[in-house]
Coordinates of C-alpha atoms in Angstrom, one line a residue:
T1 CA 24.7 -143.2 -41.7
L2 CA 24.6 -144.4 -45.3
R3 CA 22.9 -147.3 -46.9
Q4 CA 23.7 -148.7 -50.3
V5 CA 21.1 -148.4 -53.0
G6 CA 22.0 -150.1 -56.2
A7 CA 25.4 -148.8 -57.3
G8 CA 25.1 -145.7 -55.0
W9 CA 24.5 -144.5 -51.5
R10 CA 21.8 -142.7 -49.6
V11 CA 21.7 -141.0 -46.2
S12 CA 19.5 -143.1 -43.9
A13 CA 20.2 -141.1 -40.7
H14 CA 22.3 -138.1 -39.5
Q15 CA 23.3 -136.2 -36.4
A16 CA 25.3 -133.0 -35.9
E17 CA 26.8 -131.5 -32.8
A18 CA 29.0 -128.5 -32.0
R19 CA 32.1 -129.6 -30.0
P20 CA 34.0 -126.8 -28.1
I21 CA 37.8 -126.8 -28.8
S22 CA 38.6 -124.3 -26.0
G23 CA 37.3 -123.0 -22.7
R24 CA 38.4 -120.4 -20.3
D25 CA 39.6 -120.7 -16.7
A26 CA 37.0 -118.6 -14.9
V27 CA 39.4 -117.7 -12.0
A28 CA 42.6 -116.9 -14.0
G29 CA 40.8 -115.8 -17.2
H30 CA 43.1 -117.7 -19.5
A31 CA 42.0 -119.7 -22.5
V32 CA 42.4 -123.4 -22.1
A33 CA 42.6 -125.9 -25.0
L34 CA 40.2 -128.8 -24.9
V35 CA 41.7 -130.7 -27.8
E36 CA 45.1 -131.2 -29.3
G37 CA 46.3 -129.1 -32.2
D38 CA 46.6 -130.5 -35.7
D39 CA 49.9 -129.6 -37.4
A40 CA 48.5 -129.5 -40.9
I41 CA 45.6 -127.2 -39.9
E42 CA 47.8 -125.0 -37.9
A43 CA 50.3 -124.6 -40.7
T44 CA 47.5 -123.8 -43.2
A45 CA 45.9 -121.2 -40.9
A46 CA 49.2 -119.6 -39.6
P47 CA 49.4 -116.7 -42.1
L48 CA 45.9 -115.6 -41.6
H49 CA 46.0 -116.2 -37.9
G50 CA 49.2 -114.2 -37.6
A51 CA 47.6 -111.3 -39.5
L52 CA 44.5 -111.3 -37.5
K53 CA 46.4 -111.4 -34.2
A54 CA 48.6 -108.5 -35.3
Q55 CA 45.5 -106.5 -36.0
S56 CA 43.8 -107.4 -32.8
D57 CA 46.9 -106.6 -30.8
R58 CA 47.1 -103.0 -32.2
I59 CA 47.0 -100.5 -29.3
V60 CA 44.2 -98.0 -29.3
G61 CA 44.8 -96.3 -25.9
Q62 CA 45.6 -97.0 -22.2
T63 CA 43.6 -97.7 -19.1
V64 CA 44.7 -96.8 -15.6
A65 CA 42.1 -98.9 -14.0
P66 CA 40.7 -102.4 -14.7
L67 CA 37.8 -102.5 -17.0
H68 CA 35.4 -105.3 -16.1
S69 CA 31.7 -106.2 -16.0
Y70 CA 31.5 -108.5 -13.0
F71 CA 29.2 -106.2 -11.0
S72 CA 27.6 -104.3 -13.9
L73 CA 24.1 -105.6 -12.8
V74 CA 24.3 -103.9 -9.4
K75 CA 26.6 -100.9 -9.6
G76 CA 28.6 -98.6 -11.9
S77 CA 31.0 -100.1 -14.4
L78 CA 33.8 -98.3 -16.2
V79 CA 33.0 -100.3 -19.3
L80 CA 29.4 -98.9 -19.3
D81 CA 30.7 -95.4 -18.5
L82 CA 33.0 -95.6 -21.5
V83 CA 30.3 -96.7 -24.0
A84 CA 27.8 -94.1 -22.6
A85 CA 30.4 -91.3 -22.9
A86 CA 31.3 -92.4 -26.5
Q87 CA 27.7 -92.4 -27.5
T88 CA 26.9 -89.0 -25.9
D89 CA 30.0 -87.3 -27.4
H90 CA 29.3 -88.6 -30.9
L91 CA 25.7 -87.7 -30.8
R92 CA 26.2 -84.1 -29.5
E93 CA 28.8 -83.5 -32.3
A94 CA 26.4 -85.0 -34.8
L95 CA 23.5 -82.7 -33.7
S96 CA 25.6 -79.6 -33.2
G97 CA 24.2 -76.6 -35.0
S98 CA 20.7 -78.2 -35.5
D99 CA 17.5 -77.3 -33.7
L100 CA 17.8 -80.6 -31.8
A101 CA 21.0 -79.5 -30.1
R102 CA 18.9 -77.6 -27.5
L103 CA 17.3 -80.9 -26.2
P104 CA 18.9 -82.9 -23.4
V105 CA 21.0 -85.8 -24.7
L106 CA 20.9 -89.0 -22.7
S107 CA 22.7 -92.4 -23.4
A108 CA 21.2 -95.9 -22.9
V109 CA 23.7 -98.7 -22.5
A110 CA 23.5 -102.3 -21.3
P111 CA 26.1 -104.8 -20.1
F112 CA 26.6 -107.2 -23.0
K113 CA 28.8 -109.7 -21.1
A114 CA 27.4 -110.3 -17.6
G115 CA 27.3 -114.0 -17.1
G116 CA 23.8 -115.4 -17.9
R117 CA 23.5 -118.2 -20.3
G118 CA 27.1 -117.5 -21.5
G119 CA 28.3 -118.9 -18.2
P120 CA 30.9 -117.7 -15.7
E121 CA 33.4 -117.0 -18.5
N122 CA 31.0 -114.4 -20.1
Y123 CA 32.5 -111.2 -18.6
T124 CA 34.7 -108.4 -19.8
D125 CA 38.0 -108.2 -17.9
I126 CA 40.6 -105.8 -19.3
P127 CA 43.7 -105.2 -17.0
V128 CA 45.5 -102.0 -16.4
G129 CA 47.7 -101.1 -19.4
P130 CA 47.2 -101.0 -23.1
V131 CA 43.7 -101.1 -24.6
T132 CA 43.9 -103.1 -27.9
E133 CA 41.6 -103.7 -30.8
R134 CA 40.7 -107.0 -29.2
H135 CA 39.6 -105.2 -26.0
V136 CA 37.4 -102.8 -28.0
S137 CA 35.7 -105.8 -29.6
D138 CA 35.2 -107.2 -26.1
I139 CA 33.7 -103.9 -24.8
Y140 CA 31.3 -103.6 -27.8
L141 CA 30.9 -107.0 -29.5
H142 CA 27.6 -106.5 -31.4
P143 CA 27.4 -105.1 -35.0
N144 CA 25.2 -102.2 -34.1
R145 CA 25.0 -98.6 -35.1
L146 CA 24.3 -95.6 -32.9
V147 CA 20.7 -94.4 -33.3
A148 CA 19.1 -91.3 -31.6
L149 CA 15.5 -91.3 -30.6
R150 CA 13.3 -88.4 -29.6
L151 CA 11.3 -89.5 -26.5
R152 CA 9.3 -87.8 -23.8
G153 CA 9.9 -88.1 -20.1
K154 CA 7.1 -90.7 -19.7
D155 CA 8.7 -92.8 -22.4
L156 CA 12.0 -92.8 -20.5
T157 CA 10.2 -94.1 -17.4
E158 CA 8.6 -96.9 -19.4
W159 CA 12.0 -97.7 -21.0
L160 CA 13.6 -98.1 -17.5
E161 CA 10.7 -100.2 -16.2
R162 CA 11.3 -102.6 -19.1
S163 CA 15.0 -102.7 -18.1
V164 CA 14.7 -103.2 -14.4
S165 CA 12.4 -106.1 -14.8
L166 CA 15.7 -108.0 -14.9
F167 CA 15.4 -108.3 -11.2
H168 CA 13.3 -110.7 -9.1
R169 CA 10.9 -109.2 -6.6
I170 CA 12.6 -109.1 -3.2
E171 CA 10.4 -109.2 -0.1
A172 CA 11.5 -106.9 2.7
R173 CA 13.6 -108.5 5.4
T174 CA 14.0 -111.8 3.5
Q175 CA 17.4 -113.5 3.3
D176 CA 19.4 -114.7 0.3
S177 CA 16.7 -114.3 -2.4
P178 CA 17.9 -114.7 -6.0
L179 CA 18.5 -111.2 -7.4
V180 CA 18.5 -111.7 -11.2
D181 CA 16.0 -113.4 -13.4
P182 CA 18.2 -115.9 -15.4
D183 CA 15.8 -115.8 -18.3
F184 CA 16.3 -112.0 -18.7
P185 CA 19.4 -111.4 -20.9
S186 CA 21.8 -108.7 -19.6
F187 CA 21.9 -106.9 -22.9
N188 CA 18.3 -105.8 -22.2
F189 CA 19.3 -104.2 -18.9
D190 CA 19.6 -100.6 -20.2
M191 CA 20.8 -97.9 -17.9
I192 CA 20.2 -94.3 -19.0
F193 CA 23.1 -92.0 -18.3
G194 CA 22.2 -88.4 -17.8
L195 CA 19.4 -89.3 -15.4
T196 CA 19.4 -90.5 -11.8
Y197 CA 16.9 -92.9 -10.3
Q198 CA 16.3 -95.6 -7.8
V199 CA 15.0 -99.2 -8.2
D200 CA 12.5 -100.5 -5.7
L201 CA 13.0 -104.3 -5.6
S202 CA 10.0 -104.8 -3.3
V203 CA 7.7 -104.0 -6.2
P204 CA 6.8 -106.7 -8.8
A205 CA 8.4 -106.5 -12.2
R206 CA 6.2 -104.6 -14.7
Y207 CA 7.5 -106.6 -17.7
D208 CA 8.5 -110.2 -18.3
A209 CA 11.9 -111.3 -19.9
R210 CA 10.4 -111.0 -23.4
G211 CA 9.1 -107.4 -23.0
Q212 CA 5.4 -108.2 -22.3
I213 CA 3.6 -106.2 -19.6
T214 CA 2.7 -108.7 -16.8
D215 CA 1.7 -106.2 -14.0
P216 CA 0.3 -102.9 -15.4
K217 CA 0.2 -101.4 -11.9
A218 CA 3.8 -102.1 -11.0
R219 CA 6.3 -99.2 -10.9
R220 CA 9.8 -99.9 -9.7
I221 CA 11.4 -96.6 -10.9
T222 CA 11.4 -93.9 -8.2
G223 CA 13.1 -90.5 -7.8
L224 CA 13.7 -90.1 -11.6
L225 CA 15.6 -86.9 -11.9
Y226 CA 17.3 -84.9 -14.7
G227 CA 19.6 -82.1 -13.6
G228 CA 18.5 -82.6 -10.0
R229 CA 14.8 -82.0 -10.9
P230 CA 12.0 -84.5 -11.4
V231 CA 11.6 -85.5 -15.0
D232 CA 8.6 -83.9 -16.7
P233 CA 6.5 -86.6 -18.3
Q234 CA 5.9 -84.3 -21.3
A235 CA 9.4 -83.0 -21.7
D236 CA 11.4 -83.9 -24.9
F237 CA 14.8 -85.7 -24.7
V238 CA 17.2 -87.2 -27.2
L239 CA 18.2 -90.8 -26.3
A240 CA 21.3 -92.4 -27.7
T241 CA 20.7 -96.1 -28.2
N242 CA 21.6 -98.7 -30.8
S243 CA 20.1 -100.0 -34.1
Y244 CA 19.1 -103.3 -32.6
R245 CA 17.1 -101.6 -29.9
S246 CA 15.6 -98.8 -32.1
S247 CA 14.3 -101.4 -34.6
G248 CA 12.3 -103.2 -32.0
G249 CA 14.9 -105.6 -30.6
S250 CA 13.6 -107.0 -27.3
G251 CA 10.3 -105.1 -27.3
F252 CA 11.3 -101.8 -25.8
P253 CA 8.6 -99.1 -25.8
C254 CA 8.6 -96.1 -28.1
C255 CA 11.0 -97.5 -30.7
G256 CA 10.5 -97.5 -34.5
P257 CA 11.1 -95.1 -37.4
D258 CA 8.7 -92.4 -36.0
H259 CA 11.1 -91.7 -33.1
V260 CA 14.4 -91.9 -35.0
L261 CA 16.3 -88.6 -35.3
Y262 CA 19.7 -89.8 -36.4
S263 CA 21.5 -93.0 -37.4
S264 CA 25.3 -93.0 -37.4
P265 CA 27.2 -94.1 -40.6
Q266 CA 29.8 -95.7 -38.3
S267 CA 29.3 -98.8 -36.2
S268 CA 29.0 -98.5 -32.5
H269 CA 32.3 -100.4 -32.2
E270 CA 34.1 -97.8 -34.3
I271 CA 32.6 -95.0 -32.2
V272 CA 33.9 -96.5 -29.0
R273 CA 37.3 -97.1 -30.6
S274 CA 37.5 -93.5 -31.8
H275 CA 36.5 -92.3 -28.3
I276 CA 39.3 -94.3 -26.6
S277 CA 41.8 -93.2 -29.3
R278 CA 41.0 -89.5 -28.8
A279 CA 41.1 -89.7 -25.0
G280 CA 44.4 -91.6 -25.0
Q281 CA 44.0 -92.6 -21.4
I282 CA 40.8 -93.9 -19.8
G283 CA 39.7 -95.2 -16.4
A284 CA 40.9 -92.3 -14.2
A285 CA 37.5 -91.3 -12.9
P286 CA 35.5 -93.7 -10.7
A287 CA 32.5 -95.5 -12.2
A288 CA 29.3 -93.5 -11.9
A289 CA 26.1 -95.5 -12.3
P290 CA 23.0 -93.3 -12.8
W291 CA 21.0 -95.6 -10.5
R292 CA 21.0 -97.5 -7.3
F293 CA 18.7 -99.8 -5.4
R294 CA 16.3 -98.3 -2.9
P295 CA 17.6 -99.3 0.5
M296 CA 16.0 -102.4 2.1
P297 CA 17.4 -102.7 5.6
G298 CA 17.6 -106.3 7.0
T299 CA 17.3 -107.8 3.5
T300 CA 19.9 -109.8 1.5
A301 CA 19.9 -111.2 -2.0
V302 CA 22.3 -113.4 -3.9
L303 CA 24.2 -112.3 -7.0
Y304 CA 26.0 -114.8 -9.3
A305 CA 29.3 -113.7 -10.8
A306 CA 32.6 -115.1 -12.0
P307 CA 35.0 -116.4 -9.4
A308 CA 37.4 -113.8 -10.6
A309 CA 35.0 -111.1 -9.3
S310 CA 36.4 -111.9 -5.9
H311 CA 39.4 -109.8 -6.8
H312 CA 37.2 -106.7 -7.0
L313 CA 34.9 -106.9 -4.0
H314 CA 36.1 -103.6 -2.7
E315 CA 34.1 -102.0 -5.5
I316 CA 30.8 -103.2 -4.0
A317 CA 31.8 -102.7 -0.3
A318 CA 28.5 -100.8 0.2
F319 CA 26.7 -104.2 -0.2
R320 CA 28.9 -105.9 2.4
P321 CA 29.4 -108.8 0.0
Q322 CA 29.9 -112.3 1.4
P323 CA 31.1 -115.2 -0.8
L324 CA 28.8 -118.2 -0.6
G325 CA 30.6 -120.8 -2.7
L326 CA 30.4 -122.0 -6.2
S327 CA 27.2 -122.9 -8.0
P328 CA 27.0 -126.2 -10.0
E329 CA 27.6 -124.1 -13.2
G330 CA 30.8 -122.6 -11.8
Y331 CA 29.5 -119.2 -10.7
Q332 CA 30.7 -117.6 -7.5
R333 CA 27.6 -116.7 -5.4
F334 CA 27.8 -113.5 -3.4
R335 CA 25.4 -112.4 -0.6
L336 CA 24.5 -108.7 -0.9
H337 CA 23.0 -106.6 1.8
L338 CA 20.4 -104.4 0.2

């Protein structure tokens, strides 16, 4: 709003807002225009848009199974398997020939797109067939680099406790409790590949969504194993993670320069792309999560996911999933038997 002052004008009030020009059909996965196109703008943007589209359509590899993140908060995901394998292979090659090569190499990954505040459209869903540059950007969308940390077994336990605080506490033999804390972003739900462990949901969360310890006595991680044996709290490990996490992002324990062994010159995005390109074909092996919930007979919890997740319910058959209808935000609610 302007007001005239003498021969000129001054701003007397102002307001700004972001207006979305597109959305996505959560069931079909297609982009949907929310406004009409402008011929002049489209003509001006056409050359650059065409060049960008050609680049993003470039084929990197092939997948023989769908790559999606609909259930990445409760079970294995081929998307997370892929990132973990890319990180592990790159790090082993980088450390080859050094004294560090004798240490066990583990890989921490988290689902970047798993609903949350991003809404029911915020999931990765790549169909069987070509994997393009656009898909790689969807799999690894953050501008991180791979960083290796030297940690002890006790540090790994604490790292995982921070991660599994994503879940609400679930009382035994209760029905339809909400499973995931909506204030806890999924990109902080790290899983450590190379270990196996269980998560006891009957125990309170040790951390809050911001990484502060709220219950010092709480321990949800049970049965933590490496190579089939209990993890020695004093044993040394090399953990592949990302530059955001290693620099203190989200308050994970044992980060910082004192623990850093290696930082990749390439971006994590480039490392994942190279891994797919070298493999040529991905998705043949079933997803292999390093963790599972400790069984809670007679107990159910509710998971929120995209409506399109209904096409993949066979992947979580062990939970005997039951659709419960849509939430006001457009999520499909699923009852899981723990």
